[in-house]
PDB file of C-alpha atoms in Angstrom:
ATOM      1  CA  GLY M   1      -0.484 -17.001 -11.244  1.00  0.00           C
ATOM      2  CA  GLU M   2       1.716 -14.850 -13.459  1.00  0.00           C
ATOM      3  CA  THR M   3       2.147 -11.144 -12.849  1.00  0.00           C
ATOM      4  CA  GLY M   4      -0.886  -9.186 -13.964  1.00  0.00           C
ATOM      5  CA  VAL M   5      -3.440 -12.023 -14.102  1.00  0.00           C
ATOM      6  CA  GLY M   6      -5.638 -10.463 -11.423  1.00  0.00           C
ATOM      7  CA  LYS M   7      -4.595 -12.197  -8.203  1.00  0.00           C
ATOM      8  CA  GLU M   8      -5.490  -9.227  -5.997  1.00  0.00           C
ATOM      9  CA  LEU M   9      -8.913  -8.893  -7.635  1.00  0.00           C
ATOM     10  CA  PHE M  10      -9.476 -12.607  -7.060  1.00  0.00           C
ATOM     11  CA  ALA M  11      -8.449 -12.257  -3.407  1.00  0.00           C
ATOM     12  CA  SER M  12     -10.707  -9.234  -2.843  1.00  0.00           C
ATOM     13  CA  THR M  13     -13.598 -11.158  -4.416  1.00  0.00           C
ATOM     14  CA  LEU M  14     -12.996 -14.048  -2.006  1.00  0.00           C
ATOM     15  CA  HIS M  15     -13.063 -11.531   0.849  1.00  0.00           C
ATOM     16  CA  ALA M  16     -16.224  -9.798  -0.392  1.00  0.00           C
ATOM     17  CA  ASN M  17     -18.066 -13.122  -0.585  1.00  0.00           C
ATOM     18  CA  SER M  18     -16.962 -14.363   2.823  1.00  0.00           C
ATOM     19  CA  PRO M  19     -18.299 -13.910   6.373  1.00  0.00           C
ATOM     20  CA  ARG M  20     -15.465 -11.391   6.849  1.00  0.00           C
ATOM     21  CA  ALA M  21     -16.764  -9.050   4.134  1.00  0.00           C
ATOM     22  CA  SER M  22     -17.574  -6.307   6.664  1.00  0.00           C
ATOM     23  CA  GLY M  23     -13.997  -6.404   7.962  1.00  0.00           C
ATOM     24  CA  PRO M  24     -10.912  -4.814   6.408  1.00  0.00           C
ATOM     25  CA  PHE M  25      -9.133  -6.119   3.319  1.00  0.00           C
ATOM     26  CA  ILE M  26      -5.454  -5.311   3.827  1.00  0.00           C
ATOM     27  CA  THR M  27      -3.008  -5.760   0.958  1.00  0.00           C
ATOM     28  CA  VAL M  28       0.691  -6.308   1.636  1.00  0.00           C
ATOM     29  CA  ASP M  29       2.978  -6.135  -1.397  1.00  0.00           C
ATOM     30  CA  CYS M  30       5.950  -8.180  -0.245  1.00  0.00           C
ATOM     31  CA  THR M  31       8.113  -6.864  -3.094  1.00  0.00           C
ATOM     32  CA  THR M  32       7.978  -3.313  -1.725  1.00  0.00           C
ATOM     33  CA  LEU M  33       8.671  -4.065   1.935  1.00  0.00           C
ATOM     34  CA  PRO M  34      12.140  -2.733   2.853  1.00  0.00           C
ATOM     35  CA  GLU M  35      14.070  -5.700   4.245  1.00  0.00           C
ATOM     36  CA  THR M  36      15.225  -3.795   7.329  1.00  0.00           C
ATOM     37  CA  LEU M  37      11.664  -2.743   8.202  1.00  0.00           C
ATOM     38  CA  VAL M  38       9.611  -5.804   7.252  1.00  0.00           C
ATOM     39  CA  GLU M  39       8.838  -6.728  10.862  1.00  0.00           C
ATOM     40  CA  ALA M  40       7.978  -3.124  11.733  1.00  0.00           C
ATOM     41  CA  ASN M  41       5.545  -2.944   8.810  1.00  0.00           C
ATOM     42  CA  LEU M  42       3.931  -6.315   9.541  1.00  0.00           C
ATOM     43  CA  PHE M  43       3.880  -6.281  13.343  1.00  0.00           C
ATOM     44  CA  GLY M  44       3.921  -2.557  14.114  1.00  0.00           C
ATOM     45  CA  TYR M  45       6.310  -0.817  16.476  1.00  0.00           C
ATOM     46  CA  ALA M  46       6.542   1.168  19.678  1.00  0.00           C
ATOM     47  CA  LYS M  47       7.588   4.794  19.850  1.00  0.00           C
ATOM     48  CA  GLY M  48      11.377   4.995  19.895  1.00  0.00           C
ATOM     49  CA  ALA M  49      11.820   1.386  18.753  1.00  0.00           C
ATOM     50  CA  PHE M  50      14.320   2.529  16.110  1.00  0.00           C
ATOM     51  CA  THR M  51      15.621   5.715  14.540  1.00  0.00           C
ATOM     52  CA  GLY M  52      12.716   7.606  13.023  1.00  0.00           C
ATOM     53  CA  ALA M  53      10.030   5.890  15.096  1.00  0.00           C
ATOM     54  CA  ASP M  54       8.724   9.135  16.598  1.00  0.00           C
ATOM     55  CA  ARG M  55       5.350   7.559  17.388  1.00  0.00           C
ATOM     56  CA  ALA M  56       3.867   4.102  17.841  1.00  0.00           C
ATOM     57  CA  ARG M  57       2.329   2.562  14.747  1.00  0.00           C
ATOM     58  CA  GLU M  58      -0.074  -0.301  14.210  1.00  0.00           C
ATOM     59  CA  GLY M  59       1.201  -3.060  11.933  1.00  0.00           C
ATOM     60  CA  LEU M  60      -0.552  -4.539   8.930  1.00  0.00           C
ATOM     61  CA  LEU M  61      -1.425  -7.758  10.781  1.00  0.00           C
ATOM     62  CA  ALA M  62      -3.237  -5.797  13.471  1.00  0.00           C
ATOM     63  CA  ALA M  63      -4.977  -3.665  10.843  1.00  0.00           C
ATOM     64  CA  ALA M  64      -6.413  -6.853   9.286  1.00  0.00           C
ATOM     65  CA  ASP M  65      -8.170  -7.914  12.510  1.00  0.00           C
ATOM     66  CA  GLN M  66     -11.580  -9.494  11.723  1.00  0.00           C
ATOM     67  CA  GLY M  67     -10.783  -9.222   8.020  1.00  0.00           C
ATOM     68  CA  THR M  68      -8.462 -10.578   5.344  1.00  0.00           C
ATOM     69  CA  LEU M  69      -4.723 -10.072   4.988  1.00  0.00           C
ATOM     70  CA  PHE M  70      -3.703 -10.414   1.343  1.00  0.00           C
ATOM     71  CA  LEU M  71       0.003 -11.123   0.898  1.00  0.00           C
ATOM     72  CA  ASP M  72       0.883 -10.300  -2.687  1.00  0.00           C
ATOM     73  CA  GLU M  73       4.042 -11.927  -4.042  1.00  0.00           C
ATOM     74  CA  VAL M  74       4.628 -13.826  -0.804  1.00  0.00           C
ATOM     75  CA  GLY M  75       7.610 -15.516  -2.471  1.00  0.00           C
ATOM     76  CA  ASP M  76       9.495 -12.232  -1.993  1.00  0.00           C
ATOM     77  CA  LEU M  77       9.120 -12.231   1.790  1.00  0.00           C
ATOM     78  CA  PRO M  78      12.723 -12.015   3.103  1.00  0.00           C
ATOM     79  CA  LEU M  79      14.047 -15.287   4.506  1.00  0.00           C
ATOM     80  CA  PRO M  80      15.130 -13.819   7.904  1.00  0.00           C
ATOM     81  CA  VAL M  81      11.526 -12.686   8.592  1.00  0.00           C
ATOM     82  CA  GLN M  82       9.779 -15.868   7.511  1.00  0.00           C
ATOM     83  CA  GLY M  83      10.185 -17.583  10.907  1.00  0.00           C
ATOM     84  CA  ALA M  84       8.594 -14.738  12.850  1.00  0.00           C
ATOM     85  CA  PHE M  85       5.843 -14.465  10.273  1.00  0.00           C
ATOM     86  CA  LEU M  86       5.122 -18.203  10.457  1.00  0.00           C
ATOM     87  CA  ARG M  87       4.662 -17.937  14.221  1.00  0.00           C
ATOM     88  CA  ALA M  88       2.257 -15.021  13.775  1.00  0.00           C
ATOM     89  CA  LEU M  89       0.240 -17.066  11.284  1.00  0.00           C
ATOM     90  CA  GLU M  90       0.080 -20.062  13.593  1.00  0.00           C
ATOM     91  CA  LEU M  91      -0.802 -18.245  16.812  1.00  0.00           C
ATOM     92  CA  ARG M  92      -2.445 -15.067  15.497  1.00  0.00           C
ATOM     93  CA  ARG M  93      -0.233 -13.315  18.057  1.00  0.00           C
ATOM     94  CA  PHE M  94       2.882 -11.243  17.555  1.00  0.00           C
ATOM     95  CA  ARG M  95       5.054  -8.720  19.332  1.00  0.00           C
ATOM     96  CA  PRO M  96       5.378  -5.233  17.809  1.00  0.00           C
ATOM     97  CA  VAL M  97       8.978  -4.080  17.468  1.00  0.00           C
ATOM     98  CA  GLY M  98      10.119  -2.505  20.736  1.00  0.00           C
ATOM     99  CA  GLU M  99       7.139  -3.796  22.741  1.00  0.00           C
ATOM    100  CA  VAL M 100       7.212  -6.308  25.596  1.00  0.00           C
ATOM    101  CA  ARG M 101       3.690  -7.660  25.305  1.00  0.00           C
ATOM    102  CA  GLU M 102       2.174  -9.502  22.384  1.00  0.00           C
ATOM    103  CA  VAL M 103      -1.006  -8.434  20.627  1.00  0.00           C
ATOM    104  CA  GLU M 104      -3.621 -10.593  18.939  1.00  0.00           C
ATOM    105  CA  SER M 105      -5.287 -10.259  15.556  1.00  0.00           C
ATOM    106  CA  ASN M 106      -7.969 -12.521  14.102  1.00  0.00           C
ATOM    107  CA  PHE M 107      -7.128 -12.268  10.414  1.00  0.00           C
ATOM    108  CA  ARG M 108      -7.631 -14.650   7.508  1.00  0.00           C
ATOM    109  CA  ILE M 109      -4.693 -15.037   5.127  1.00  0.00           C
ATOM    110  CA  VAL M 110      -4.792 -15.120   1.347  1.00  0.00           C
ATOM    111  CA  ALA M 111      -1.379 -15.303  -0.304  1.00  0.00           C
ATOM    112  CA  ALA M 112      -0.372 -14.921  -3.948  1.00  0.00           C
ATOM    113  CA  THR M 113       2.851 -15.542  -5.819  1.00  0.00           C
ATOM    114  CA  ASN M 114       4.189 -15.788  -9.351  1.00  0.00           C
ATOM    115  CA  ARG M 115       7.152 -17.841  -8.172  1.00  0.00           C
ATOM    116  CA  ASP M 116       7.582 -21.579  -7.616  1.00  0.00           C
ATOM    117  CA  LEU M 117       7.861 -21.916  -3.843  1.00  0.00           C
ATOM    118  CA  ASP M 118       8.865 -25.588  -4.157  1.00  0.00           C
ATOM    119  CA  ASP M 119      11.936 -24.567  -6.172  1.00  0.00           C
ATOM    120  CA  MET M 120      12.712 -21.826  -3.668  1.00  0.00           C
ATOM    121  CA  VAL M 121      12.545 -24.336  -0.804  1.00  0.00           C
ATOM    122  CA  ARG M 122      14.953 -26.645  -2.656  1.00  0.00           C
ATOM    123  CA  MET M 123      17.332 -23.705  -3.114  1.00  0.00           C
ATOM    124  CA  GLU M 124      16.935 -22.863   0.598  1.00  0.00           C
ATOM    125  CA  LEU M 125      15.455 -19.470  -0.227  1.00  0.00           C
ATOM    126  CA  TYR M 126      12.126 -20.232   1.424  1.00  0.00           C
ATOM    127  CA  ARG M 127      11.139 -22.056   4.590  1.00  0.00           C
ATOM    128  CA  SER M 128       9.370 -25.338   3.922  1.00  0.00           C
ATOM    129  CA  ASP M 129       7.204 -24.998   7.051  1.00  0.00           C
ATOM    130  CA  LEU M 130       5.928 -21.597   5.898  1.00  0.00           C
ATOM    131  CA  ARG M 131       5.216 -22.989   2.439  1.00  0.00           C
ATOM    132  CA  PHE M 132       3.153 -25.798   3.981  1.00  0.00           C
ATOM    133  CA  ARG M 133       1.333 -23.348   6.263  1.00  0.00           C
ATOM    134  CA  LEU M 134       0.338 -21.144   3.327  1.00  0.00           C
ATOM    135  CA  ARG M 135      -0.807 -24.093   1.242  1.00  0.00           C
ATOM    136  CA  GLY M 136      -4.275 -24.598   2.718  1.00  0.00           C
ATOM    137  CA  MET M 137      -5.911 -24.480  -0.709  1.00  0.00           C
ATOM    138  CA  ASN M 138      -4.251 -23.742  -4.042  1.00  0.00           C
ATOM    139  CA  ILE M 139      -6.001 -21.714  -6.726  1.00  0.00           C
ATOM    140  CA  HIS M 140      -4.206 -21.362 -10.046  1.00  0.00           C
ATOM    141  CA  ILE M 141      -5.247 -18.386 -12.176  1.00  0.00           C
ATOM    142  CA  PRO M 142      -4.252 -19.104 -15.793  1.00  0.00           C
ATOM    143  CA  PRO M 143      -2.597 -16.387 -17.901  1.00  0.00           C
ATOM    144  CA  LEU M 144      -4.768 -14.389 -20.279  1.00  0.00           C
ATOM    145  CA  ARG M 145      -3.296 -16.130 -23.356  1.00  0.00           C
ATOM    146  CA  ARG M 146      -4.859 -19.387 -22.110  1.00  0.00           C
ATOM    147  CA  ARG M 147      -8.315 -17.861 -21.682  1.00  0.00           C
ATOM    148  CA  PRO M 148      -8.786 -15.745 -24.817  1.00  0.00           C
ATOM    149  CA  GLU M 149     -12.568 -15.938 -24.392  1.00  0.00           C
ATOM    150  CA  ASP M 150     -12.133 -13.466 -21.501  1.00  0.00           C
ATOM    151  CA  ILE M 151     -10.518 -10.796 -23.703  1.00  0.00           C
ATOM    152  CA  PRO M 152     -13.727  -9.343 -25.264  1.00  0.00           C
ATOM    153  CA  LEU M 153     -15.456  -9.230 -21.869  1.00  0.00           C
ATOM    154  CA  LEU M 154     -12.503  -7.537 -20.188  1.00  0.00           C
ATOM    155  CA  ALA M 155     -11.869  -5.132 -23.061  1.00  0.00           C
ATOM    156  CA  ARG M 156     -15.488  -3.898 -23.129  1.00  0.00           C
ATOM    157  CA  HIS M 157     -15.493  -3.582 -19.354  1.00  0.00           C
ATOM    158  CA  PHE M 158     -12.331  -1.449 -19.407  1.00  0.00           C
ATOM    159  CA  VAL M 159     -13.684   0.755 -22.218  1.00  0.00           C
ATOM    160  CA  THR M 160     -16.798   1.486 -20.164  1.00  0.00           C
ATOM    161  CA  ARG M 161     -14.733   2.099 -17.030  1.00  0.00           C
ATOM    162  CA  TYR M 162     -12.334   4.580 -18.598  1.00  0.00           C
ATOM    163  CA  CYS M 163     -14.975   6.465 -20.553  1.00  0.00           C
ATOM    164  CA  GLN M 164     -16.877   6.980 -17.304  1.00  0.00           C
ATOM    165  CA  ARG M 165     -13.758   7.829 -15.299  1.00  0.00           C
ATOM    166  CA  TYR M 166     -12.553  10.494 -17.729  1.00  0.00           C
ATOM    167  CA  GLY M 167     -15.957  11.821 -18.790  1.00  0.00           C
ATOM    168  CA  LEU M 168     -15.494  10.654 -22.384  1.00  0.00           C
ATOM    169  CA  PRO M 169     -18.320   9.961 -24.817  1.00  0.00           C
ATOM    170  CA  ARG M 170     -19.306   6.317 -25.165  1.00  0.00           C
ATOM    171  CA  LYS M 171     -16.803   4.354 -27.268  1.00  0.00           C
ATOM    172  CA  GLU M 172     -17.064   0.978 -28.965  1.00  0.00           C
ATOM    173  CA  LEU M 173     -14.448  -1.566 -30.001  1.00  0.00           C
ATOM    174  CA  THR M 174     -14.597  -2.394 -33.706  1.00  0.00           C
ATOM    175  CA  ASP M 175     -14.502  -5.970 -34.946  1.00  0.00           C
ATOM    176  CA  ASN M 176     -11.022  -5.416 -36.395  1.00  0.00           C
ATOM    177  CA  CYS M 177      -9.802  -4.019 -33.089  1.00  0.00           C
ATOM    178  CA  MET M 178     -11.199  -7.008 -31.226  1.00  0.00           C
ATOM    179  CA  GLU M 179      -9.472  -9.414 -33.639  1.00  0.00           C
ATOM    180  CA  VAL M 180      -6.147  -7.728 -32.910  1.00  0.00           C
ATOM    181  CA  LEU M 181      -6.734  -7.917 -29.157  1.00  0.00           C
ATOM    182  CA  GLU M 182      -7.628 -11.605 -29.345  1.00  0.00           C
ATOM    183  CA  ALA M 183      -4.600 -12.453 -31.528  1.00  0.00           C
ATOM    184  CA  TYR M 184      -2.082 -10.857 -29.145  1.00  0.00           C
ATOM    185  CA  LEU M 185      -0.534 -13.076 -26.421  1.00  0.00           C
ATOM    186  CA  TRP M 186      -0.589 -10.430 -23.631  1.00  0.00           C
ATOM    187  CA  PRO M 187       2.620 -11.259 -21.742  1.00  0.00           C
ATOM    188  CA  GLY M 188       1.571  -8.663 -19.149  1.00  0.00           C
ATOM    189  CA  ASN M 189      -1.831 -10.351 -18.826  1.00  0.00           C
ATOM    190  CA  VAL M 190      -4.930  -8.421 -17.702  1.00  0.00           C
ATOM    191  CA  ARG M 191      -2.871  -5.508 -16.405  1.00  0.00           C
ATOM    192  CA  GLU M 192      -1.335  -4.978 -19.854  1.00  0.00           C
ATOM    193  CA  LEU M 193      -4.760  -5.199 -21.518  1.00  0.00           C
ATOM    194  CA  ARG M 194      -6.191  -2.670 -19.060  1.00  0.00           C
ATOM    195  CA  HIS M 195      -3.445  -0.136 -19.755  1.00  0.00           C
ATOM    196  CA  ALA M 196      -3.735  -0.671 -23.518  1.00  0.00           C
ATOM    197  CA  ILE M 197      -7.482   0.057 -23.405  1.00  0.00           C
ATOM    198  CA  GLU M 198      -6.895   3.127 -21.232  1.00  0.00           C
ATOM    199  CA  ARG M 199      -4.421   4.510 -23.768  1.00  0.00           C
ATOM    200  CA  ALA M 200      -6.775   3.714 -26.638  1.00  0.00           C
ATOM    201  CA  CYS M 201      -9.698   5.471 -24.960  1.00  0.00           C
ATOM    202  CA  ALA M 202      -7.548   8.572 -24.430  1.00  0.00           C
ATOM    203  CA  ALA M 203      -6.195   8.578 -27.990  1.00  0.00           C
ATOM    204  CA  SER M 204      -9.272   7.693 -30.028  1.00  0.00           C
TER     205      SER M 204
END
């Protein structure tokens, strides 16, 4: 799905309605992982494993044990790390940076991307075996412009949320306002709509 359509919300809903609901839901934003520390963030590291590692730290895969690991924008996972990550997905075992022994983690993976992984594989920017491993079941979330019937529901929900959050008196969307919201194409999808409603609640 495109950026802002609600992929993380969808993933957290899958988690909340699964047998793993009592376990952790760990989100990994692959776009923000520093390339030199991707493995340390995912697998954890031992004290002294690299400069600045003044104490041992659990990785995100270990933190997701008995729960769900949500990889947001998995298309941005650096190519040099994809092999090690594929092995961790296959075996549910990995070696923290600087450690000798492997650790295990029983996590379920949900991955999201706004990129075409098939194109990336053809351009040799993504491993084909990792793409196949992630493709257990595909769920396409359409952009907001293709589901305009959702706009009134989402807009009213966000109005209620922000009035409660900021202690504002109850506010309503006028018919004219709703017509404008429904006519707009929302290139930023649900995220853009949410921020627009937040600004409107503050300004009105």
